[in-house]
Amino acid sequence: MNAAPSPIRRNIPRFAGSDRPGIMPQSRLAGPMPWVIGIMMALTVIAAGAGLALRNLAENARAEIAGGLTVQILEGGPAERARQAEVAVAVLSNREDVAEVRRVPDTEVEALLEPWLGEQDVPEEDAIAVPALIDVRLAGPVTPRRLDELRAALAAPAPSARVDAQAGWLAPVFDAIRSLQWLALGLVGLLAATTAAAVWLAARSALGSNRETVEIIHLLGGTDGQIARIFQRSIGLDAALGGFAGLALGLATILLLGRQFARLGSGMVAGGSFGAFDWAVLAAMPLLGIVLAMLTARLTVLSALRRML
Amino acid sequence: MSGGEGTIVQFDNVGLRYGTEREVLSDVSFTLYPGSFYFLTGASGAGKTSLLRLLYLAQRPSRGVIRMFGTDVITVPRQALPAFRRRIGVVFQDFRLVPHLSAFDNVALPLRVSGVPESEIRKPVADMLDWVGLEQRHDARPATLSGGEQQRVAIARAVIARPEILVADEPTGNVDPDLALKLLRLFEALNRLGTTVVVATHDVHLLKKVPDSLIMRLDRGRLSDPTGALRYPPRREVAGS
């Protein structure tokens, strides 16, 4: 220690935002954050998956019945019912705005009603009168005006005909699905808010336990942004660890549930299956979680630092 | 106190109180000139550490004006303070080393905070640690270092970025007389390179070791001027003219 302090350098570059890792102690998996974020992410993925499945289910069902009409011939006498059904089919088939007409066979109708009415193994005149059904598909969507036009067209040739849009039958189902979709969206929002709150708490706690180090960095010329970056990077790593683990757990649950629903063999449930977009949305969840966690950590730390000199 | 030409620090009627207590510093006015060496003395509780805290911008005064590097640092927005702090080196009385960083990383901290590339950090930090006699302790954590070693790490950290002002609070309090002298020589060497040095101490023997130094004395929060250090122009300049 005889010479002048030669290692002391001149012209040190001005601050360029360095934020070396390791300035704050890290506790990684030992801390609760990756676990909390992982559980939140799994629940978020499941809720989002449910929302997407419901949306797909509703959209597929809606597309399927968009131009659909059902004509019922509500006539007690079997012969008259058959006659009016034939006339109705003929009238409908001749219309340009009708794309497809299909008389639902009586056997098919009976099979549909069998769970409620039992087997109608009696002479036709003794059997419970069941309406004749005609499945109609319009070219284009069903509108109230078109519905009225068809009713008017059938009024004279088939006075017992009742025309209903298929969407009308399923309106309560769609309403219920829409409610469930909102519920799923609400759950995703609540889980995101809970994650942000957990990150806020964790950032405050980390800031408190590292207050001395933060103060030293401040006094050495560290900026708020630089200190915030240290915390946001740490929380970001926690969020990445927890987020991808949560995604894996959530996807496994969705696949398992999907298999069980697929076994039901219901056409409507099959309409809820995922496309590439849905998988992409679910895969993006951890990334959104990381962004949310880092942003929350940054804002929390910056707001706390603003109260220091 | 007006002007500011050729000064690096100006305190004008500065007062400091914590909460509703009585003022720990009252009507403190002085000027520090670039390249000067100052000792700040006074009994325990006289307000030395409080004055130094104002100097290294850890505290805003309750009243008065403080100008540093030609700028009123009381009114500058807090976002601008880091740029000023990077021009000040501080040796804290309690060292304030980051406990989970090695001696090397503690000394490197001011350079990293200042954005110096990693490739330009290794050698000067290693040289500095060698220079303060810690060549074998680069990787040691503060908890494994003795008080004297910690103090040397703290001093190395304060001077590594070649600050324009070096503020040292009892920097020789935990070292033996030989090392205390060596550290003073380091401060003098820095001073010769243009750094303004302010050393707070209650060790009167130390004052005689730096013959060209100026002395500021604090007595119950008020500054006295036994050597004419606070006069304008300061005594040294009068003597030299």
PDB file of C-alpha atoms in Angstrom, chain A residues 1-20 22-25 210-213 215-224 226 302 305-309, chain B residues 56-60 78 81-82 85-87 92 96-101 109-116 118 120 124 127-128 131-132 157 159-162 179 182-183 186 189-190 193:
ATOM      1  CA  MET A   1       0.000   0.000   0.000  1.00  0.00           C
ATOM      2  CA  ASN A   2       2.716   2.405  -0.993  1.00  0.00           C
ATOM      3  CA  ALA A   3       1.561   3.796  -4.302  1.00  0.00           C
ATOM      4  CA  ALA A   4      -1.296   6.089  -5.152  1.00  0.00           C
ATOM      5  CA  PRO A   5      -4.549   4.220  -5.720  1.00  0.00           C
ATOM      6  CA  SER A   6      -3.875   3.253  -9.313  1.00  0.00           C
ATOM      7  CA  PRO A   7      -6.933   1.009  -9.628  1.00  0.00           C
ATOM      8  CA  ILE A   8      -9.184   4.005  -9.268  1.00  0.00           C
ATOM      9  CA  ARG A   9     -10.416   4.644 -12.747  1.00  0.00           C
ATOM     10  CA  ARG A  10     -11.167   7.889 -14.478  1.00  0.00           C
ATOM     11  CA  ASN A  11     -14.058   8.472 -16.823  1.00  0.00           C
ATOM     12  CA  ILE A  12     -16.339   5.809 -15.462  1.00  0.00           C
ATOM     13  CA  PRO A  13     -19.343   5.613 -17.732  1.00  0.00           C
ATOM     14  CA  ARG A  14     -22.510   7.189 -16.446  1.00  0.00           C
ATOM     15  CA  PHE A  15     -25.265   5.001 -15.146  1.00  0.00           C
ATOM     16  CA  ALA A  16     -26.588   2.696 -17.832  1.00  0.00           C
ATOM     17  CA  GLY A  17     -29.133   0.783 -15.846  1.00  0.00           C
ATOM     18  CA  SER A  18     -27.093  -2.199 -14.768  1.00  0.00           C
ATOM     19  CA  ASP A  19     -29.015  -4.520 -12.469  1.00  0.00           C
ATOM     20  CA  ARG A  20     -26.749  -7.393 -11.712  1.00  0.00           C
ATOM     21  CA  GLY A  22     -27.667 -11.475  -6.878  1.00  0.00           C
ATOM     22  CA  ILE A  23     -27.693  -8.028  -5.332  1.00  0.00           C
ATOM     23  CA  MET A  24     -30.738  -9.154  -3.350  1.00  0.00           C
ATOM     24  CA  PRO A  25     -30.772 -12.596  -1.743  1.00  0.00           C
ATOM     25  CA  ASN A 210     -33.967  -6.083   2.096  1.00  0.00           C
ATOM     26  CA  ARG A 211     -34.490  -2.514   3.208  1.00  0.00           C
ATOM     27  CA  GLU A 212     -30.893  -2.133   4.360  1.00  0.00           C
ATOM     28  CA  THR A 213     -29.539  -3.321   0.994  1.00  0.00           C
ATOM     29  CA  GLU A 215     -30.848   1.879   1.148  1.00  0.00           C
ATOM     30  CA  ILE A 216     -27.196   1.094   0.425  1.00  0.00           C
ATOM     31  CA  ILE A 217     -27.883   0.818  -3.303  1.00  0.00           C
ATOM     32  CA  HIS A 218     -29.745   4.125  -3.147  1.00  0.00           C
ATOM     33  CA  LEU A 219     -26.822   5.798  -1.401  1.00  0.00           C
ATOM     34  CA  LEU A 220     -24.400   4.374  -3.954  1.00  0.00           C
ATOM     35  CA  GLY A 221     -26.424   6.077  -6.676  1.00  0.00           C
ATOM     36  CA  GLY A 222     -28.825   3.312  -7.624  1.00  0.00           C
ATOM     37  CA  THR A 223     -32.074   4.498  -9.167  1.00  0.00           C
ATOM     38  CA  ASP A 224     -35.593   3.444  -8.234  1.00  0.00           C
ATOM     39  CA  GLN A 226     -32.777  -0.184 -11.093  1.00  0.00           C
ATOM     40  CA  LEU A 302     -41.607   1.958  -7.114  1.00  0.00           C
ATOM     41  CA  LEU A 305     -39.346   3.610  -2.903  1.00  0.00           C
ATOM     42  CA  ARG A 306     -41.013   6.930  -3.604  1.00  0.00           C
ATOM     43  CA  ARG A 307     -41.489   7.257   0.151  1.00  0.00           C
ATOM     44  CA  MET A 308     -37.730   6.926   0.668  1.00  0.00           C
ATOM     45  CA  LEU A 309     -35.271   9.711  -0.125  1.00  0.00           C
TER      46      LEU A 309
ATOM     47  CA  TYR B  56     -24.109  12.244   1.174  1.00  0.00           C
ATOM     48  CA  LEU B  57     -27.771  13.019   0.470  1.00  0.00           C
ATOM     49  CA  ALA B  58     -29.286  10.466   2.803  1.00  0.00           C
ATOM     50  CA  GLN B  59     -31.300  13.187   4.481  1.00  0.00           C
ATOM     51  CA  ARG B  60     -32.965  16.445   3.561  1.00  0.00           C
ATOM     52  CA  ARG B  78     -35.637  12.821  -6.041  1.00  0.00           C
ATOM     53  CA  LEU B  81     -30.481  12.476  -6.688  1.00  0.00           C
ATOM     54  CA  PRO B  82     -28.797   9.235  -7.891  1.00  0.00           C
ATOM     55  CA  ARG B  85     -24.902  10.367  -5.205  1.00  0.00           C
ATOM     56  CA  ARG B  86     -22.738   8.644  -7.820  1.00  0.00           C
ATOM     57  CA  ARG B  87     -20.323  11.559  -7.474  1.00  0.00           C
ATOM     58  CA  PHE B  92     -20.251   4.587   6.762  1.00  0.00           C
ATOM     59  CA  ARG B  96     -23.062  -0.995   5.734  1.00  0.00           C
ATOM     60  CA  LEU B  97     -21.725  -3.790   3.595  1.00  0.00           C
ATOM     61  CA  VAL B  98     -24.292  -5.923   1.792  1.00  0.00           C
ATOM     62  CA  PRO B  99     -24.229  -9.061   3.957  1.00  0.00           C
ATOM     63  CA  HIS B 100     -24.821 -11.702   1.290  1.00  0.00           C
ATOM     64  CA  LEU B 101     -22.274 -10.304  -1.173  1.00  0.00           C
ATOM     65  CA  LEU B 109     -21.311  -2.487  -6.341  1.00  0.00           C
ATOM     66  CA  PRO B 110     -20.785   1.242  -7.141  1.00  0.00           C
ATOM     67  CA  LEU B 111     -19.362   0.336 -10.551  1.00  0.00           C
ATOM     68  CA  ARG B 112     -22.223  -2.054 -11.310  1.00  0.00           C
ATOM     69  CA  VAL B 113     -24.764   0.510 -10.170  1.00  0.00           C
ATOM     70  CA  SER B 114     -23.057   2.992 -12.485  1.00  0.00           C
ATOM     71  CA  GLY B 115     -23.406   0.617 -15.418  1.00  0.00           C
ATOM     72  CA  VAL B 116     -19.718  -0.203 -15.891  1.00  0.00           C
ATOM     73  CA  GLU B 118     -18.486  -6.459 -16.187  1.00  0.00           C
ATOM     74  CA  GLU B 120     -14.065  -3.527 -16.879  1.00  0.00           C
ATOM     75  CA  PRO B 124      -9.825  -2.508 -10.753  1.00  0.00           C
ATOM     76  CA  ASP B 127      -6.451  -4.275  -7.506  1.00  0.00           C
ATOM     77  CA  MET B 128      -8.314  -2.131  -5.007  1.00  0.00           C
ATOM     78  CA  TRP B 131      -4.289  -2.416  -2.252  1.00  0.00           C
ATOM     79  CA  VAL B 132      -6.227  -2.317   1.017  1.00  0.00           C
ATOM     80  CA  ARG B 157     -16.136   0.494  -2.020  1.00  0.00           C
ATOM     81  CA  VAL B 159     -13.256   5.081  -3.435  1.00  0.00           C
ATOM     82  CA  ILE B 160     -13.474   2.529  -6.278  1.00  0.00           C
ATOM     83  CA  ALA B 161     -15.467   4.856  -8.531  1.00  0.00           C
ATOM     84  CA  ARG B 162     -13.177   7.795  -7.826  1.00  0.00           C
ATOM     85  CA  LEU B 179      -3.619   0.676   9.106  1.00  0.00           C
ATOM     86  CA  LYS B 182      -2.318   3.771   5.575  1.00  0.00           C
ATOM     87  CA  LEU B 183      -5.978   4.557   5.058  1.00  0.00           C
ATOM     88  CA  LEU B 186      -5.137   6.554   0.632  1.00  0.00           C
ATOM     89  CA  ALA B 189      -3.732  10.202  -2.493  1.00  0.00           C
ATOM     90  CA  LEU B 190      -7.324  10.517  -3.600  1.00  0.00           C
ATOM     91  CA  LEU B 193      -6.121  13.407  -7.571  1.00  0.00           C
TER      92      LEU B 193
END
